[in-house]
CSV table of C-alpha atoms (C1' of nucleotides) in Angstrom, one decimal:
chain,number,residue,atom,x,y,z
F,1,MET,CA,24.2,-12.4,23.4
F,2,THR,CA,20.5,-12.4,23.7
F,3,ARG,CA,19.4,-13.1,27.2
F,4,ARG,CA,16.7,-15.4,28.6
F,5,THR,CA,14.8,-12.9,30.7
F,6,ARG,CA,11.5,-13.4,32.5
F,7,GLN,CA,9.8,-11.0,30.2
F,8,ARG,CA,10.9,-12.6,27.0
F,9,LEU,CA,9.8,-16.0,28.2
F,10,GLN,CA,6.4,-14.6,29.1
F,11,VAL,CA,5.9,-13.1,25.7
F,12,LEU,CA,6.9,-16.3,24.1
F,13,GLU,CA,4.6,-18.2,26.3
F,14,LEU,CA,1.6,-16.0,25.5
F,15,LEU,CA,2.3,-16.3,21.8
F,16,GLU,CA,2.6,-20.0,22.2
F,17,GLU,CA,-1.0,-20.3,23.5
F,18,THR,CA,-2.5,-17.8,21.1
F,19,GLU,CA,-3.9,-18.8,17.8
F,20,GLU,CA,-4.8,-15.5,16.3
F,21,PHE,CA,-2.8,-12.5,15.0
F,22,CYS,CA,-2.6,-9.9,17.8
F,23,SER,CA,-1.2,-6.4,18.1
F,24,ALA,CA,1.6,-5.5,20.5
F,25,GLN,CA,-0.9,-3.6,22.5
F,26,GLN,CA,-3.3,-6.5,22.8
F,27,LEU,CA,-0.5,-8.8,23.9
F,28,HIS,CA,0.8,-6.2,26.4
F,29,ALA,CA,-2.7,-5.9,27.9
F,30,ARG,CA,-3.0,-9.6,28.3
F,31,LEU,CA,0.3,-9.9,30.0
F,32,ARG,CA,-0.6,-7.2,32.4
F,33,GLU,CA,-3.9,-8.8,33.2
F,34,ARG,CA,-1.9,-11.9,34.3
F,35,ASP,CA,0.5,-10.5,36.7
F,36,THR,CA,3.6,-9.3,35.0
F,37,GLY,CA,4.4,-5.7,35.3
F,38,ILE,CA,6.0,-6.0,31.8
F,39,GLY,CA,6.4,-2.7,30.0
F,40,LEU,CA,4.9,-1.9,26.7
F,41,ALA,CA,8.3,-0.9,25.3
F,42,THR,CA,9.6,-4.3,26.2
F,43,VAL,CA,6.8,-6.0,24.4
F,44,TYR,CA,7.5,-4.0,21.3
F,45,ARG,CA,11.2,-4.6,21.6
F,46,THR,CA,10.7,-8.3,22.0
F,47,LEU,CA,8.2,-8.7,19.2
F,48,ARG,CA,10.4,-6.8,16.9
F,49,LEU,CA,13.3,-9.0,17.7
F,50,LEU,CA,11.2,-12.1,17.2
F,51,ALA,CA,9.7,-10.9,14.0
F,52,ASP,CA,12.9,-9.7,12.5
F,53,SER,CA,14.5,-13.0,13.2
F,54,GLY,CA,11.6,-14.8,11.6
F,55,GLU,CA,10.8,-16.4,15.0
F,56,VAL,CA,7.2,-15.1,14.8
F,57,GLY,CA,5.0,-14.1,11.9
F,58,ARG,CA,4.0,-10.5,11.4
F,59,VAL,CA,1.4,-8.9,9.1
F,60,ARG,CA,0.6,-5.2,8.6
F,61,LEU,CA,-2.9,-4.0,8.5
F,62,PRO,CA,-3.9,-1.5,5.9
F,63,SER,CA,-3.8,1.0,8.8
F,64,GLY,CA,-0.1,0.3,9.3
F,65,GLU,CA,-0.6,-1.4,12.6
F,66,GLN,CA,1.2,-4.6,12.9
F,67,LEU,CA,0.0,-8.0,14.2
F,68,PHE,CA,2.0,-10.9,15.5
F,69,ARG,CA,1.6,-14.6,15.8
F,70,ARG,CA,3.7,-17.7,16.3
F,71,CYS,CA,3.4,-19.7,13.1
F,72,ASP,CA,3.2,-23.4,12.6
F,73,SER,CA,5.3,-23.0,9.5
F,74,GLY,CA,8.0,-21.7,11.7
F,75,ARG,CA,10.7,-19.8,9.9
F,76,ARG,CA,9.7,-21.1,6.5
F,77,HIS,CA,8.5,-18.4,4.1
F,78,HIS,CA,4.7,-18.4,3.9
F,79,HIS,CA,1.8,-16.1,3.8
F,80,HIS,CA,-1.5,-15.7,5.6
F,81,LEU,CA,-5.2,-15.7,5.1
F,82,VAL,CA,-6.4,-13.6,8.0
F,83,CYS,CA,-9.9,-12.9,9.3
F,84,ARG,CA,-10.4,-9.2,9.5
F,85,PHE,CA,-12.5,-9.5,12.6
F,86,CYS,CA,-11.1,-12.1,14.9
F,87,GLY,CA,-7.5,-12.4,13.5
F,88,GLY,CA,-8.0,-16.1,12.9
F,89,THR,CA,-5.4,-17.3,10.4
F,90,VAL,CA,-4.7,-20.0,7.8
F,91,GLU,CA,-1.1,-20.3,6.7
F,92,ILE,CA,-0.6,-20.3,3.0
F,93,VAL,CA,2.4,-22.0,1.3
F,94,SER,CA,2.5,-21.6,-2.5
F,95,PRO,CA,5.8,-22.3,-4.2
F,96,ALA,CA,4.2,-21.5,-7.5
F,97,THR,CA,3.3,-18.0,-6.4
F,98,GLU,CA,6.7,-17.5,-4.9
F,99,ALA,CA,8.3,-18.5,-8.2
F,100,TRP,CA,5.9,-16.2,-10.1
F,101,ALA,CA,6.9,-13.2,-8.0
F,102,GLU,CA,10.6,-13.9,-8.5
F,103,GLU,CA,10.0,-14.3,-12.2
F,104,VAL,CA,8.2,-11.0,-12.5
F,105,ALA,CA,10.9,-9.2,-10.8
F,106,ALA,CA,13.7,-10.9,-12.8
F,107,VAL,CA,12.0,-10.0,-16.1
F,108,HIS,CA,12.2,-6.4,-15.2
F,109,GLY,CA,15.8,-6.6,-13.9
F,110,TYR,CA,15.0,-5.9,-10.3
F,111,LEU,CA,17.4,-7.3,-7.7
F,112,ASP,CA,17.2,-8.2,-4.0
F,113,VAL,CA,13.6,-9.0,-4.4
F,114,THR,CA,11.1,-9.4,-1.5
F,115,HIS,CA,7.4,-9.5,-1.5
F,116,THR,CA,4.4,-9.2,0.8
F,117,LEU,CA,1.1,-10.9,0.3
F,118,GLU,CA,-1.8,-10.9,2.6
F,119,ILE,CA,-5.3,-12.2,2.0
F,120,MET,CA,-7.9,-10.8,4.2
F,121,GLY,CA,-11.5,-11.8,4.6
F,122,THR,CA,-14.3,-12.8,7.0
F,123,CYS,CA,-13.8,-16.2,8.4
F,124,PRO,CA,-16.8,-18.7,8.4
F,125,ARG,CA,-17.3,-18.3,12.1
F,126,CYS,CA,-17.4,-14.5,12.1
F,127,ALA,CA,-19.6,-14.5,9.1
F,128,VAL,CA,-22.2,-16.4,11.1
F,129,ASN,CA,-21.7,-15.0,14.7
F,130,GLY,CA,-20.5,-11.6,13.8
F,131,PRO,CA,-17.4,-10.0,15.3
F,132,PRO,CA,-16.2,-11.5,18.6
F,133,ALA,CA,-16.6,-9.7,22.0
F,134,GLU,CA,-19.5,-7.5,21.0
E,1,MET,CA,-20.8,16.6,-4.4
E,2,THR,CA,-17.1,16.6,-4.8
E,3,ARG,CA,-15.8,20.0,-5.8
E,4,ARG,CA,-13.3,21.0,-8.4
E,5,THR,CA,-11.0,23.2,-6.3
E,6,ARG,CA,-7.7,24.7,-7.2
E,7,GLN,CA,-5.9,22.5,-4.7
E,8,ARG,CA,-7.4,19.2,-6.0
E,9,LEU,CA,-6.5,20.1,-9.5
E,10,GLN,CA,-2.9,20.9,-8.4
E,11,VAL,CA,-2.5,17.6,-6.7
E,12,LEU,CA,-3.9,15.8,-9.7
E,13,GLU,CA,-1.6,17.8,-12.0
E,14,LEU,CA,1.5,16.9,-9.9
E,15,LEU,CA,0.5,13.2,-9.8
E,16,GLU,CA,0.0,13.4,-13.6
E,17,GLU,CA,3.6,14.4,-14.2
E,18,THR,CA,5.1,12.1,-11.6
E,19,GLU,CA,6.3,8.6,-12.5
E,20,GLU,CA,7.3,7.2,-9.1
E,21,PHE,CA,5.4,6.4,-5.9
E,22,CYS,CA,5.7,9.4,-3.6
E,23,SER,CA,4.7,10.1,0.0
E,24,ALA,CA,2.1,12.7,0.9
E,25,GLN,CA,4.8,14.8,2.5
E,26,GLN,CA,6.9,14.7,-0.6
E,27,LEU,CA,4.0,15.7,-2.8
E,28,HIS,CA,3.1,18.5,-0.4
E,29,ALA,CA,6.7,19.8,-0.4
E,30,ARG,CA,6.8,19.9,-4.2
E,31,LEU,CA,3.5,21.7,-4.3
E,32,ARG,CA,4.9,24.2,-1.9
E,33,GLU,CA,8.0,24.7,-3.9
E,34,ARG,CA,5.9,25.7,-6.8
E,35,ASP,CA,3.7,28.4,-5.5
E,36,THR,CA,0.6,27.0,-3.9
E,37,GLY,CA,0.1,27.6,-0.3
E,38,ILE,CA,-1.7,24.3,-0.2
E,39,GLY,CA,-1.9,22.8,3.3
E,40,LEU,CA,-0.6,19.4,4.3
E,41,ALA,CA,-3.9,18.3,5.6
E,42,THR,CA,-5.5,19.0,2.2
E,43,VAL,CA,-2.9,16.9,0.5
E,44,TYR,CA,-3.7,14.1,2.8
E,45,ARG,CA,-7.4,14.5,2.4
E,46,THR,CA,-7.2,14.6,-1.3
E,47,LEU,CA,-4.9,11.6,-1.6
E,48,ARG,CA,-7.1,9.6,0.6
E,49,LEU,CA,-10.1,10.5,-1.4
E,50,LEU,CA,-8.3,9.6,-4.6
E,51,ALA,CA,-6.9,6.4,-3.3
E,52,ASP,CA,-10.1,5.2,-1.7
E,53,SER,CA,-11.9,5.8,-5.0
E,54,GLY,CA,-9.3,3.9,-6.9
E,55,GLU,CA,-8.4,7.0,-8.7
E,56,VAL,CA,-4.7,6.7,-7.7
E,57,GLY,CA,-2.6,3.8,-6.6
E,58,ARG,CA,-1.3,3.4,-3.0
E,59,VAL,CA,1.3,1.1,-1.5
E,60,ARG,CA,2.2,0.8,2.2
E,61,LEU,CA,5.9,0.6,3.1
E,62,PRO,CA,6.9,-1.8,5.8
E,63,SER,CA,7.1,1.2,8.0
E,64,GLY,CA,3.5,1.9,7.5
E,65,GLU,CA,4.1,5.0,5.5
E,66,GLN,CA,2.0,5.2,2.4
E,67,LEU,CA,3.0,6.2,-1.1
E,68,PHE,CA,0.8,7.4,-4.0
E,69,ARG,CA,1.0,7.3,-7.7
E,70,ARG,CA,-1.3,7.8,-10.7
E,71,CYS,CA,-1.4,4.4,-12.4
E,72,ASP,CA,-1.5,3.6,-16.1
E,73,SER,CA,-3.9,0.7,-15.3
E,74,GLY,CA,-6.3,3.3,-14.0
E,75,ARG,CA,-8.9,1.8,-11.8
E,76,ARG,CA,-8.3,-1.7,-12.8
E,77,HIS,CA,-7.1,-4.0,-10.1
E,78,HIS,CA,-3.3,-4.5,-10.3
E,79,HIS,CA,-0.2,-4.7,-8.2
E,80,HIS,CA,3.2,-3.1,-8.3
E,81,LEU,CA,6.9,-4.0,-8.5
E,82,VAL,CA,8.4,-1.1,-6.7
E,83,CYS,CA,12.1,0.0,-6.4
E,84,ARG,CA,12.9,0.5,-2.8
E,85,PHE,CA,15.2,3.3,-3.5
E,86,CYS,CA,13.7,5.5,-6.2
E,87,GLY,CA,10.1,4.4,-6.1
E,88,GLY,CA,10.2,3.5,-9.7
E,89,THR,CA,7.3,1.2,-10.6
E,90,VAL,CA,6.2,-1.5,-12.9
E,91,GLU,CA,2.5,-2.3,-12.9
E,92,ILE,CA,1.7,-6.0,-12.6
E,93,VAL,CA,-1.5,-7.6,-13.9
E,94,SER,CA,-1.9,-11.3,-13.3
E,95,PRO,CA,-5.3,-12.8,-13.5
E,96,ALA,CA,-3.9,-16.2,-12.6
E,97,THR,CA,-2.7,-14.8,-9.3
E,98,GLU,CA,-6.0,-13.1,-8.6
E,99,ALA,CA,-7.8,-16.3,-9.3
E,100,TRP,CA,-5.5,-18.2,-7.0
E,101,ALA,CA,-6.0,-15.8,-4.1
E,102,GLU,CA,-9.8,-16.1,-4.5
E,103,GLU,CA,-9.6,-19.8,-4.6
E,104,VAL,CA,-7.4,-20.1,-1.5
E,105,ALA,CA,-9.9,-17.9,0.4
E,106,ALA,CA,-12.9,-19.8,-0.9
E,107,VAL,CA,-11.5,-23.2,0.0
E,108,HIS,CA,-11.3,-22.0,3.6
E,109,GLY,CA,-14.8,-20.5,3.6
E,110,TYR,CA,-13.6,-16.9,3.9
E,111,LEU,CA,-15.9,-14.2,2.5
E,112,ASP,CA,-15.5,-10.6,1.3
E,113,VAL,CA,-12.0,-11.4,0.3
E,114,THR,CA,-9.4,-8.8,-0.5
E,115,HIS,CA,-5.7,-9.1,-0.9
E,116,THR,CA,-2.5,-7.0,-1.0
E,117,LEU,CA,0.6,-7.9,-2.9
E,118,GLU,CA,3.7,-5.8,-3.3
E,119,ILE,CA,6.9,-6.8,-4.8
E,120,MET,CA,9.9,-4.7,-3.8
E,121,GLY,CA,13.4,-4.8,-5.2
E,122,THR,CA,16.2,-2.7,-6.5
E,123,CYS,CA,15.6,-1.4,-10.0
E,124,PRO,CA,18.3,-1.9,-12.7
E,125,ARG,CA,19.2,1.8,-12.6
E,126,CYS,CA,19.6,2.1,-8.8
E,127,ALA,CA,21.5,-1.1,-8.8
E,128,VAL,CA,24.1,0.6,-11.0
E,129,ASN,CA,24.0,4.2,-9.9
E,130,GLY,CA,23.1,3.7,-6.3
E,131,PRO,CA,20.2,5.5,-4.7
E,132,PRO,CA,19.2,8.9,-6.3
E,133,ALA,CA,20.0,12.2,-4.7
E,134,GLU,CA,22.8,11.1,-2.5
S,1,DA,C1',31.1,-7.2,37.3
S,2,DT,C1',29.4,-5.9,33.1
S,3,DG,C1',26.9,-5.4,29.3
S,4,DG,C1',22.4,-6.6,27.8
S,5,DA,C1',17.4,-5.8,29.2
S,6,DT,C1',13.8,-3.3,31.4
S,7,DG,C1',10.5,0.4,32.6
S,8,DC,C1',9.0,4.6,32.4
S,9,DA,C1',8.4,8.8,30.2
S,10,DA,C1',9.4,11.6,26.5
S,11,DA,C1',10.2,11.7,21.6
S,12,DT,C1',9.2,10.4,16.6
S,13,DA,C1',6.6,10.0,12.7
S,14,DT,C1',2.6,9.9,10.1
S,15,DT,C1',-2.0,10.7,9.5
S,16,DT,C1',-6.4,12.6,11.2
S,17,DT,C1',-9.5,16.0,13.1
S,18,DG,C1',-11.7,20.4,15.2
S,19,DC,C1',-13.0,24.7,13.8
S,20,DA,C1',-13.2,29.2,11.9
S,21,DT,C1',-12.9,30.9,7.3
S,22,DT,C1',-13.0,30.7,2.3
S,23,DT,C1',-14.8,28.9,-1.9
S,24,DT,C1',-17.5,26.4,-5.3
S,25,DG,C1',-21.8,25.2,-7.6
W,1,DC,C1',-26.6,31.0,-0.1
W,2,DA,C1',-25.6,26.4,1.6
W,3,DA,C1',-22.6,22.8,1.6
W,4,DA,C1',-18.1,21.5,0.9
W,5,DA,C1',-13.2,22.3,1.1
W,6,DT,C1',-9.3,24.6,3.1
W,7,DG,C1',-5.5,25.9,6.4
W,8,DC,C1',-3.7,25.8,10.7
W,9,DA,C1',-2.8,23.8,14.9
W,10,DA,C1',-4.0,20.4,18.0
W,11,DA,C1',-5.0,15.5,18.6
W,12,DA,C1',-4.6,10.8,17.8
W,13,DT,C1',-2.1,6.4,16.6
W,14,DA,C1',1.6,3.4,16.8
W,15,DT,C1',6.1,2.7,17.6
W,16,DT,C1',10.8,4.0,19.1
W,17,DT,C1',14.3,5.9,22.1
W,18,DG,C1',17.0,8.1,26.2
W,19,DC,C1',18.4,6.9,30.5
W,20,DA,C1',18.8,5.3,35.1
W,21,DT,C1',18.3,0.9,37.2
W,22,DC,C1',18.2,-4.0,37.2
W,23,DC,C1',19.6,-8.6,36.4
W,24,DA,C1',21.5,-12.7,33.6
W,25,DT,C1',25.6,-14.6,32.6
DNA sequence: ATGGATGCAAATATTTTGCATTTTG
DNA sequence: CAAAATGCAAAATATTTGCATCCAT
């Protein structure tokens, strides 16, 4: 059903070698730098597919922009501590917090519960060196 | 510095009598229905001001759209359990969770930490009656 | 060959901004 | 009266979509 195209492999490959959360536009730019004449729309389509299927992680900035990243935790539900400058990330797994969220919703009779949780801050390196690429 | 204009009072007034989280466009439409020839840009400007100052609560939908609401908790830091259909809301205060988030960030050496947490679900009423205004 | 995938450009959707005009303190 | 706020339209942002073409399967 879902095909193994050159473009998709290239997106996957780039994500594989990238540590930080990146925007679709950033990823597209990097792919262009390389060689591929990959289209922006394809990057968006691919990332959406991957994110919806849980294949890659996604966070939303307060601005509404979304960032993507392959996660070590794979498909397992987890959250992120993200550096607001470099996008560097620590994956957070906290069963207790998950249980708490479920509990809160249940107490109020809410069904089909989901939650989002992002922790943002300045990572130790950016705190010292300042934002990257300045 | 910040002036007491007719438009701002009208926005405040509408928020005061509204229970649910609403988009800027929704609020603008309701203000127009009434009488006021208030402009959309003014509604946005006012809501941003209010939200940034903590005067009103704001959540971001997964789509990036933002919703606003006057909160009973006032300026105190809190989170929301929001119905994905009607926008009905329960305010959540959980010092333990706040402390946990701080702790997680501190352990990894992150500074200037902030976090977002939204719990979304279907409220008891919408679960029974289905989405409103259908 | 055939339906999914791509690339481009145009369309969406939401929020912001430039600027002339009005209004508040 | 000066600074701030407004309204409108245009701009900016981020993402999605229409469609003709291309290419995995």
